[in-house]
Short mmCIF file of C-alpha atoms and ligand atoms in Angstrom, two decimals:
data_model
loop_
_atom_site.label_atom_id
_atom_site.label_comp_id
_atom_site.label_asym_id
_atom_site.label_seq_id
_atom_site.Cartn_x
_atom_site.Cartn_y
_atom_site.Cartn_z
CA MET K 19 -100.70 -96.19 -63.74
CA GLY K 20 -101.41 -94.74 -60.26
CA THR K 21 -100.69 -92.25 -57.09
CA TYR K 22 -97.90 -90.85 -56.53
CA ARG K 23 -97.19 -88.61 -53.16
CA ILE K 24 -94.52 -85.71 -54.42
CA ALA K 25 -92.71 -83.38 -52.32
CA ALA K 26 -92.83 -80.05 -54.20
CA ILE K 27 -89.85 -77.78 -52.51
CA PRO K 28 -89.92 -74.38 -54.68
CA GLY K 29 -86.86 -73.26 -52.80
CA ASP K 30 -85.94 -69.53 -53.57
CA GLY K 31 -85.92 -66.91 -55.92
CA ILE K 32 -88.02 -68.27 -59.44
CA GLY K 33 -87.63 -71.53 -58.12
CA LYS K 34 -90.87 -70.60 -56.04
CA GLU K 35 -92.61 -68.97 -59.34
CA VAL K 36 -91.86 -72.38 -61.82
CA ILE K 37 -93.13 -75.03 -59.53
CA SER K 38 -96.16 -73.23 -58.74
CA ALA K 39 -96.24 -73.62 -63.05
CA GLY K 40 -95.69 -76.93 -62.90
CA CYS K 41 -97.82 -77.95 -60.55
CA GLN K 42 -100.66 -76.34 -62.66
CA VAL K 43 -99.36 -78.06 -65.51
CA LEU K 44 -99.31 -81.31 -63.91
CA GLU K 45 -103.16 -80.88 -62.06
CA GLU K 46 -104.30 -80.11 -65.78
CA LEU K 47 -102.38 -83.00 -67.03
CA THR K 48 -103.75 -85.50 -64.07
CA GLY K 49 -107.46 -83.39 -63.87
CA GLY K 50 -109.16 -85.86 -66.34
CA HIS K 51 -107.24 -88.90 -65.93
CA ALA K 52 -108.64 -91.27 -62.93
CA ASP K 53 -106.02 -93.79 -63.42
CA LEU K 54 -102.85 -91.10 -62.48
CA THR K 55 -103.37 -88.89 -59.51
CA LEU K 56 -100.49 -86.83 -57.94
CA GLU K 57 -100.43 -85.72 -54.27
CA PHE K 58 -98.46 -82.96 -53.91
CA GLU K 59 -97.23 -81.95 -49.94
CA VAL K 60 -95.18 -77.94 -50.31
CA LEU K 61 -92.69 -77.92 -48.13
CA PRO K 62 -91.78 -74.55 -47.50
CA TRP K 63 -87.72 -74.76 -46.96
CA GLY K 64 -85.18 -72.84 -48.06
CA SER K 65 -83.90 -69.17 -47.22
CA ASP K 66 -86.47 -67.68 -45.61
CA MET K 67 -86.42 -70.72 -43.25
CA TYR K 68 -83.03 -69.89 -42.78
CA LEU K 69 -83.31 -66.71 -42.41
CA ALA K 70 -86.48 -67.16 -39.08
CA THR K 71 -84.91 -70.49 -37.71
CA GLY K 72 -81.47 -70.02 -38.78
CA THR K 73 -81.96 -73.51 -40.53
CA MET K 74 -82.62 -74.35 -44.63
CA MET K 75 -84.89 -77.33 -43.98
CA PRO K 76 -85.44 -79.53 -40.66
CA ASP K 77 -83.57 -81.67 -39.16
CA ASP K 78 -85.59 -84.14 -39.88
CA ALA K 79 -85.69 -83.52 -43.38
CA LEU K 80 -83.85 -86.15 -45.20
CA ASP K 81 -86.63 -88.66 -43.36
CA MET K 82 -89.51 -86.87 -44.04
CA LEU K 83 -88.51 -86.93 -47.91
CA ARG K 84 -87.92 -90.53 -47.76
CA LYS K 85 -91.67 -91.54 -47.48
CA PHE K 86 -92.20 -89.59 -50.75
CA ASP K 87 -92.39 -91.46 -54.41
CA ALA K 88 -90.28 -87.96 -55.72
CA ILE K 89 -89.49 -84.76 -55.32
CA TYR K 90 -89.91 -81.47 -57.34
CA PHE K 91 -87.38 -78.74 -56.82
CA GLY K 92 -87.29 -75.26 -57.68
CA SER K 93 -84.34 -73.29 -56.57
CA ALA K 94 -81.73 -72.71 -53.79
CA GLY K 95 -80.02 -69.19 -53.52
CA ASP K 96 -81.29 -65.72 -51.60
CA PRO K 97 -78.58 -62.57 -52.06
CA ARG K 98 -79.55 -62.27 -48.20
CA VAL K 99 -78.05 -65.83 -47.72
CA PRO K 100 -74.10 -66.83 -49.22
CA ASP K 101 -74.16 -68.87 -51.81
CA HIS K 102 -72.66 -71.86 -50.17
CA ILE K 103 -74.73 -71.72 -47.24
CA SER K 104 -78.11 -71.81 -49.01
CA LEU K 105 -76.66 -74.29 -52.20
CA TRP K 106 -75.06 -76.96 -49.11
CA ASN K 107 -77.97 -77.03 -46.55
CA LEU K 108 -80.75 -77.95 -49.35
CA ARG K 109 -80.53 -79.08 -52.22
CA LEU K 110 -77.22 -80.97 -52.44
CA ALA K 111 -77.67 -81.61 -48.78
CA ILE K 112 -80.87 -83.68 -50.64
CA CYS K 113 -78.67 -85.08 -53.03
CA GLN K 114 -75.90 -86.29 -51.50
CA GLY K 115 -78.27 -87.48 -47.86
CA LEU K 116 -80.43 -89.68 -49.96
CA ASP K 117 -77.81 -90.90 -52.83
CA GLN K 118 -79.04 -88.87 -55.91
CA TYR K 119 -75.79 -90.17 -57.43
CA ALA K 120 -76.99 -89.80 -60.98
CA ASN K 121 -77.71 -86.18 -62.78
CA ILE K 122 -79.00 -86.94 -66.07
CA ARG K 123 -79.50 -83.55 -68.41
CA PRO K 124 -81.42 -84.67 -71.66
CA THR K 125 -80.39 -81.69 -73.87
CA LYS K 126 -82.52 -80.81 -77.23
CA LEU K 127 -83.74 -78.67 -79.35
CA LEU K 128 -87.10 -78.25 -79.58
CA PRO K 129 -89.23 -77.72 -82.63
CA GLY K 130 -89.90 -74.19 -83.36
CA LEU K 131 -86.48 -72.85 -81.54
CA SER K 132 -83.04 -72.29 -83.19
CA SER K 133 -79.96 -72.29 -81.39
CA PRO K 134 -76.99 -69.70 -80.77
CA LEU K 135 -74.86 -71.94 -82.85
CA LYS K 136 -74.69 -70.30 -86.48
CA THR K 137 -72.39 -72.87 -88.20
CA GLY K 138 -74.75 -74.77 -90.04
CA THR K 139 -78.29 -74.66 -91.32
CA ASP K 140 -79.82 -77.63 -89.82
CA LYS K 141 -77.87 -78.96 -87.18
CA THR K 142 -79.34 -80.77 -84.74
CA ILE K 143 -78.78 -81.13 -80.90
CA ASP K 144 -80.24 -84.00 -79.35
CA TRP K 145 -77.74 -84.81 -75.96
CA PHE K 146 -77.78 -86.68 -72.87
CA ILE K 147 -75.65 -85.55 -70.28
CA VAL K 148 -74.93 -87.75 -67.45
CA ARG K 149 -73.19 -86.25 -64.32
CA GLU K 150 -71.21 -87.77 -61.25
CA ASN K 151 -73.67 -86.25 -58.21
CA SER K 152 -72.19 -87.55 -55.49
CA GLU K 153 -68.80 -86.99 -55.21
CA GLY K 154 -65.63 -85.65 -57.30
CA GLU K 155 -64.82 -81.55 -56.68
CA TYR K 156 -68.20 -81.35 -55.19
CA SER K 157 -67.36 -83.97 -52.39
CA GLY K 158 -67.43 -81.49 -50.10
CA ALA K 159 -63.86 -82.29 -48.51
CA GLY K 160 -61.20 -80.08 -47.91
CA GLY K 161 -60.63 -77.09 -45.18
CA ARG K 162 -59.60 -73.57 -44.66
CA VAL K 163 -56.70 -73.39 -42.59
CA HIS K 164 -54.91 -70.28 -40.65
CA GLN K 165 -58.03 -68.31 -41.38
CA ALA K 166 -58.27 -64.24 -41.59
CA LEU K 167 -53.96 -64.35 -41.28
CA PRO K 168 -51.88 -63.75 -44.45
CA ASN K 169 -50.93 -66.90 -44.84
CA GLU K 170 -54.30 -68.43 -45.02
CA VAL K 171 -55.55 -71.50 -47.44
CA GLY K 172 -58.28 -72.57 -48.66
CA LEU K 173 -58.69 -76.19 -49.99
CA ASP K 174 -61.32 -78.13 -52.17
CA VAL K 175 -60.70 -81.81 -52.91
CA SER K 176 -61.57 -83.91 -55.86
CA VAL K 177 -62.66 -87.19 -54.60
CA ILE K 178 -62.82 -90.34 -56.95
CA THR K 179 -64.10 -93.34 -55.41
CA ARG K 180 -63.46 -96.14 -57.87
CA GLU K 181 -67.17 -97.52 -56.78
CA GLY K 182 -68.44 -93.68 -57.27
CA ALA K 183 -66.62 -94.15 -60.51
CA GLU K 184 -67.96 -97.40 -61.41
CA ARG K 185 -71.87 -96.79 -60.77
CA ILE K 186 -72.28 -93.66 -62.30
CA GLN K 187 -70.44 -94.78 -65.67
CA ARG K 188 -72.02 -97.44 -65.80
CA PHE K 189 -75.61 -96.11 -65.35
CA ALA K 190 -74.18 -93.68 -68.45
CA LEU K 191 -73.36 -97.10 -70.35
CA ASP K 192 -76.85 -98.29 -69.93
CA VAL K 193 -77.96 -94.99 -71.11
CA ALA K 194 -76.30 -95.33 -74.11
CA ARG K 195 -77.32 -98.54 -75.23
CA SER K 196 -80.63 -97.96 -74.36
CA ARG K 197 -80.71 -94.75 -77.11
CA PRO K 198 -80.17 -95.58 -80.55
CA ARG K 199 -76.62 -94.11 -81.18
CA LYS K 200 -75.38 -96.70 -78.74
CA LYS K 201 -72.41 -93.75 -78.79
CA LEU K 202 -70.82 -92.50 -74.96
CA THR K 203 -68.67 -89.77 -74.68
CA PHE K 204 -66.17 -90.22 -71.58
CA VAL K 205 -64.74 -87.02 -70.69
CA THR K 206 -61.59 -86.61 -68.74
CA LYS K 207 -59.01 -84.40 -67.72
CA SER K 208 -56.05 -87.17 -66.30
CA ASN K 209 -53.58 -85.24 -68.19
CA ALA K 210 -53.78 -82.24 -65.58
CA GLN K 211 -55.09 -83.90 -62.90
CA ARG K 212 -52.73 -86.75 -62.36
CA HIS K 213 -54.32 -88.65 -59.21
CA ALA K 214 -57.95 -88.71 -59.11
CA MET K 215 -58.55 -88.36 -62.86
CA VAL K 216 -56.44 -91.41 -63.53
CA LEU K 217 -58.53 -93.63 -61.06
CA TRP K 218 -61.40 -92.13 -63.26
CA ASP K 219 -59.94 -93.01 -66.53
CA GLU K 220 -59.08 -96.37 -65.78
CA VAL K 221 -62.66 -97.63 -64.08
CA PHE K 222 -63.56 -96.63 -67.11
CA GLU K 223 -61.60 -98.39 -69.36
CA SER K 224 -62.39 -101.94 -67.66
CA VAL K 225 -66.65 -100.85 -67.24
CA SER K 226 -66.53 -100.06 -70.49
CA ALA K 227 -65.52 -103.56 -71.93
CA ASP K 228 -68.44 -104.68 -70.52
CA TYR K 229 -70.18 -103.05 -73.01
CA PRO K 230 -68.87 -103.85 -76.41
CA ASP K 231 -71.73 -102.70 -78.29
CA VAL K 232 -71.33 -99.06 -76.91
CA GLN K 233 -69.22 -97.23 -79.09
CA THR K 234 -67.05 -95.69 -76.85
CA GLU K 235 -64.59 -92.37 -77.15
CA ARG K 236 -62.67 -90.24 -74.41
CA VAL K 237 -62.35 -86.56 -74.71
CA LEU K 238 -60.45 -84.09 -72.95
CA VAL K 239 -63.40 -81.96 -71.35
CA ASP K 240 -61.82 -78.75 -72.80
CA ALA K 241 -61.97 -79.86 -75.94
CA MET K 242 -65.64 -81.11 -75.34
CA ALA K 243 -66.77 -77.69 -75.30
CA ALA K 244 -65.22 -76.72 -78.05
CA ARG K 245 -67.25 -80.07 -79.65
CA PHE K 246 -70.28 -78.69 -78.67
CA VAL K 247 -70.06 -75.95 -80.65
CA THR K 248 -68.35 -76.90 -83.53
CA ASP K 249 -69.83 -80.29 -84.39
CA PRO K 250 -72.87 -80.61 -82.46
CA GLU K 251 -73.95 -83.59 -84.53
CA SER K 252 -71.20 -86.08 -83.32
CA VAL K 253 -71.96 -85.68 -79.51
CA ASP K 254 -74.83 -88.22 -78.30
CA THR K 255 -75.13 -89.41 -74.58
CA VAL K 256 -72.07 -87.95 -72.63
CA VAL K 257 -70.76 -88.81 -68.94
CA ALA K 258 -68.50 -86.69 -66.97
CA THR K 259 -67.42 -85.87 -63.37
CA ASN K 260 -69.30 -83.07 -61.36
CA LEU K 261 -68.15 -79.78 -62.30
CA HIS K 262 -66.87 -81.05 -65.35
CA ALA K 263 -70.54 -81.76 -66.62
CA ASP K 264 -72.12 -78.95 -64.31
CA VAL K 265 -70.33 -76.90 -67.12
CA LEU K 266 -71.02 -78.51 -69.95
CA SER K 267 -74.43 -78.55 -69.05
CA ASP K 268 -74.99 -75.16 -69.45
CA LEU K 269 -73.25 -74.61 -72.04
CA ALA K 270 -75.86 -77.71 -73.72
CA ALA K 271 -78.59 -75.58 -71.77
CA ALA K 272 -77.76 -72.24 -73.94
CA LEU K 273 -76.70 -73.75 -76.77
CA SER K 274 -80.46 -75.52 -77.58
CA GLY K 275 -81.99 -72.28 -76.40
CA SER K 276 -81.96 -71.42 -72.96
CA LEU K 277 -81.10 -71.72 -69.46
CA GLY K 278 -84.76 -71.52 -68.79
CA LEU K 279 -85.32 -74.54 -70.77
CA ALA K 280 -82.91 -76.72 -69.41
CA PRO K 281 -84.77 -80.09 -67.26
CA THR K 282 -83.00 -82.46 -64.89
CA GLY K 283 -82.99 -85.38 -62.64
CA ASN K 284 -81.19 -86.18 -59.63
CA ILE K 285 -81.35 -90.10 -59.81
CA ASN K 286 -81.09 -92.97 -57.15
CA PRO K 287 -80.79 -95.49 -59.71
CA GLU K 288 -81.53 -98.65 -57.44
CA ARG K 289 -84.70 -96.58 -56.31
CA LYS K 290 -83.70 -96.97 -52.39
CA THR K 291 -84.75 -93.76 -51.97
CA PRO K 292 -86.80 -90.56 -54.35
CA SER K 293 -85.36 -89.00 -56.73
CA MET K 294 -85.16 -85.15 -56.94
CA PHE K 295 -86.44 -83.04 -60.61
CA GLU K 296 -85.81 -79.85 -60.99
CA PRO K 297 -84.98 -76.75 -63.73
CA ILE K 298 -81.20 -76.00 -63.98
CA HIS K 299 -81.09 -73.05 -63.33
CA GLY K 300 -80.58 -71.22 -60.15
CA SER K 301 -82.70 -68.41 -58.59
CA ALA K 302 -82.66 -65.73 -61.06
CA PHE K 303 -82.26 -62.68 -59.04
CA ASP K 304 -82.42 -60.18 -61.82
CA ILE K 305 -86.13 -61.49 -62.54
CA VAL K 306 -87.59 -62.60 -59.51
CA GLY K 307 -90.84 -60.96 -59.32
CA HIS K 308 -91.27 -59.77 -62.66
CA GLY K 309 -93.55 -62.64 -64.15
CA SER K 310 -90.81 -63.26 -67.07
CA ALA K 311 -89.22 -66.96 -65.68
CA ASN K 312 -89.57 -69.00 -68.08
CA PRO K 313 -91.62 -72.22 -66.55
CA LEU K 314 -90.99 -74.63 -69.56
CA GLY K 315 -87.88 -76.09 -67.60
CA ALA K 316 -89.62 -76.89 -64.50
CA ILE K 317 -92.34 -78.29 -66.80
CA TRP K 318 -89.74 -80.30 -68.84
CA SER K 319 -88.26 -81.78 -65.68
CA ALA K 320 -91.85 -82.75 -64.20
CA SER K 321 -92.14 -85.06 -67.76
CA LEU K 322 -89.02 -86.07 -66.39
CA MET K 323 -90.12 -87.11 -63.18
CA LEU K 324 -93.67 -88.49 -64.83
CA GLU K 325 -91.39 -91.11 -66.79
CA HIS K 326 -89.35 -92.05 -63.64
CA LEU K 327 -92.31 -93.38 -62.18
CA GLY K 328 -92.87 -95.02 -64.78
CA GLU K 329 -95.52 -93.20 -66.62
CA LYS K 330 -94.24 -92.83 -69.99
CA GLU K 331 -97.03 -91.84 -71.57
CA ALA K 332 -98.40 -89.08 -69.41
CA ALA K 333 -94.32 -88.04 -69.51
CA MET K 334 -94.54 -87.97 -73.34
CA ARG K 335 -97.60 -86.57 -73.65
CA LEU K 336 -96.80 -83.46 -71.76
CA LEU K 337 -92.86 -82.69 -73.04
CA LYS K 338 -95.37 -82.78 -76.88
CA ALA K 339 -97.27 -79.94 -75.01
CA VAL K 340 -94.28 -78.19 -74.32
CA GLU K 341 -93.42 -79.10 -77.93
CA HIS K 342 -96.44 -77.34 -79.38
CA VAL K 343 -95.74 -74.35 -77.60
CA THR K 344 -92.39 -73.97 -79.12
CA THR K 345 -93.42 -75.52 -82.36
CA ASP K 346 -96.29 -72.39 -82.27
CA GLY K 347 -94.34 -70.34 -80.89
CA SER K 348 -96.79 -66.91 -80.54
CA ARG K 349 -96.93 -67.49 -76.72
CA LEU K 350 -92.82 -68.01 -76.02
CA PRO K 351 -90.88 -65.97 -73.06
CA ARG K 352 -88.68 -63.57 -73.70
CA ASP K 353 -85.60 -66.21 -72.95
CA LEU K 354 -86.64 -67.58 -75.87
CA GLY K 355 -87.19 -64.34 -78.16
CA GLY K 356 -90.97 -64.28 -76.99
CA GLN K 357 -93.10 -62.02 -75.11
CA ALA K 358 -95.63 -63.99 -72.80
CA GLY K 359 -94.86 -64.02 -69.01
CA THR K 360 -94.90 -67.16 -66.61
CA ASP K 361 -98.56 -66.85 -66.65
CA GLU K 362 -98.93 -66.84 -70.32
CA VAL K 363 -96.68 -69.34 -70.92
CA THR K 364 -98.06 -72.12 -67.89
CA LYS K 365 -101.76 -71.26 -69.92
CA ALA K 366 -100.16 -71.79 -73.26
CA VAL K 367 -98.81 -75.49 -72.15
CA CYS K 368 -102.38 -75.81 -70.74
CA ASP K 369 -104.41 -75.27 -73.84
CA ALA K 370 -101.73 -77.88 -75.33
CA LEU K 371 -102.41 -80.51 -73.39
P1 NAD W 425 -79.57 -68.67 -62.45
O1 NAD W 425 -79.82 -69.76 -63.37
O2 NAD W 425 -80.02 -68.03 -61.10
O3 NAD W 425 -79.44 -67.23 -63.33
C1 NAD W 425 -78.68 -67.38 -64.66
C2 NAD W 425 -79.12 -66.14 -65.77
O4 NAD W 425 -80.06 -66.98 -66.34
C3 NAD W 425 -79.91 -64.98 -65.20
O5 NAD W 425 -79.64 -63.85 -66.29
C4 NAD W 425 -81.24 -64.78 -64.71
O6 NAD W 425 -81.91 -64.26 -65.47
C5 NAD W 425 -81.64 -66.04 -66.52
N1 NAD W 425 -82.21 -67.05 -65.65
C6 NAD W 425 -82.11 -68.15 -65.12
N2 NAD W 425 -83.59 -69.47 -65.30
C7 NAD W 425 -84.17 -68.85 -66.05
C8 NAD W 425 -85.76 -68.97 -66.47
N3 NAD W 425 -86.41 -70.14 -66.33
N4 NAD W 425 -86.55 -67.95 -66.88
C9 NAD W 425 -85.92 -66.76 -67.39
N5 NAD W 425 -84.23 -66.76 -67.42
C10 NAD W 425 -83.48 -67.26 -66.48
O7 NAD W 425 -77.50 -68.84 -61.90
P2 NAD W 425 -77.23 -67.60 -60.96
O8 NAD W 425 -77.40 -66.41 -61.36
O9 NAD W 425 -75.54 -68.04 -61.40
O10 NAD W 425 -77.81 -67.81 -59.57
C11 NAD W 425 -78.07 -66.98 -58.95
C12 NAD W 425 -78.88 -68.00 -57.88
O11 NAD W 425 -79.18 -68.90 -58.16
C13 NAD W 425 -77.37 -68.41 -56.73
O12 NAD W 425 -77.62 -67.92 -55.49
C14 NAD W 425 -77.33 -69.84 -57.43
O13 NAD W 425 -76.37 -70.20 -55.71
C15 NAD W 425 -78.14 -70.06 -57.27
N6 NAD W 425 -77.91 -71.75 -58.48
C16 NAD W 425 -78.84 -72.60 -57.30
C17 NAD W 425 -79.28 -73.80 -58.10
C18 NAD W 425 -79.81 -75.05 -58.02
O14 NAD W 425 -80.60 -74.72 -56.91
N7 NAD W 425 -80.04 -76.06 -58.39
C19 NAD W 425 -78.63 -74.12 -59.81
C20 NAD W 425 -77.51 -72.65 -59.44
C21 NAD W 425 -77.82 -71.84 -58.79
MN1 MN W 426 -75.39 -75.39 -62.65
#
């Protein structure tokens, strides 16, 4: 119970539409409750700022963010700005700069929704994907040599450190331990990538020995993609490197309904810095301004944020309101097979609250 300061960064594209929806819902949630207050500050960072000033966010952005209890983020990406600039100078700069090394991606088939999986009659999906969020394939190490010449070379170097692997694997083992099945699938590709990935494996072998109560298995990433489709009920908690979990979690989102529904949190587990919560989808250029963006991913992300802040009851109430909307089915967004626009879905969640 308390007062929290939230930095809202809508960013680009439909990020603006869904964060506005999420803020409306949070206002509805906290309105009648004197013991829970969220003080929002909206930071107009992103590609508009880049086009006007040459930077996606101010130079002292990380210091500004450190003063907040949490960050509520939309999306980075605009057709007028190269993607690697918009992503690296905003979202990745915040994740790496604030050491939000654990990216969490709960995946659940909400009541009333159906999965594109046609394999079974009543297969359920209830997964928790933990993504390494500070190094690996997205470390940023690499370079371009012989630029614009025929022998030009581009290198992206995947970096796994013993410390980085250990901290994310322990985090995932703790998550697995806290869930009823106490099961963790460790994803790797050490058969083909024989340096960093082998270190990734070795660290897991030693760290997982500290968790005899957690059942673990080791699966290659390509086989894991197939398992998501062929045997979804065999999966519970999953830990993977940055790129692997990025791809697997978009697949997971699609299998559980839609990309527009999936939430994520970029967590600093030691709580030395604020954590950041966002829908996993991007700017969705194809539907910007149509008023049709699904706000449920952003709203579910707000629930994760409340949970992280220790407001478990409020977090649960918000998720229950989302589940009410999916169960009821009369005001679903287009990507979930309905007709409702962003505003109508947002209103449906507020009504459910
Ligand atoms: P995307 O998630 O923006 O869109 C993929 C598809 O899903 C599109 O057809 C889109 O219309 C649909 N979709 C996504 N979210 C939706 C929602 N809430 N409701 C309804 N439909 C939705 O991915 P993309 O097209 O690969 O990327 C577009 C831009 O977004 C790029 O600039 C990319 O770099 C950026 N991006 C940013 C983030 C981030 O900031 N975290 C994540 C992914 C992509
Ligand atoms: Mn992604």
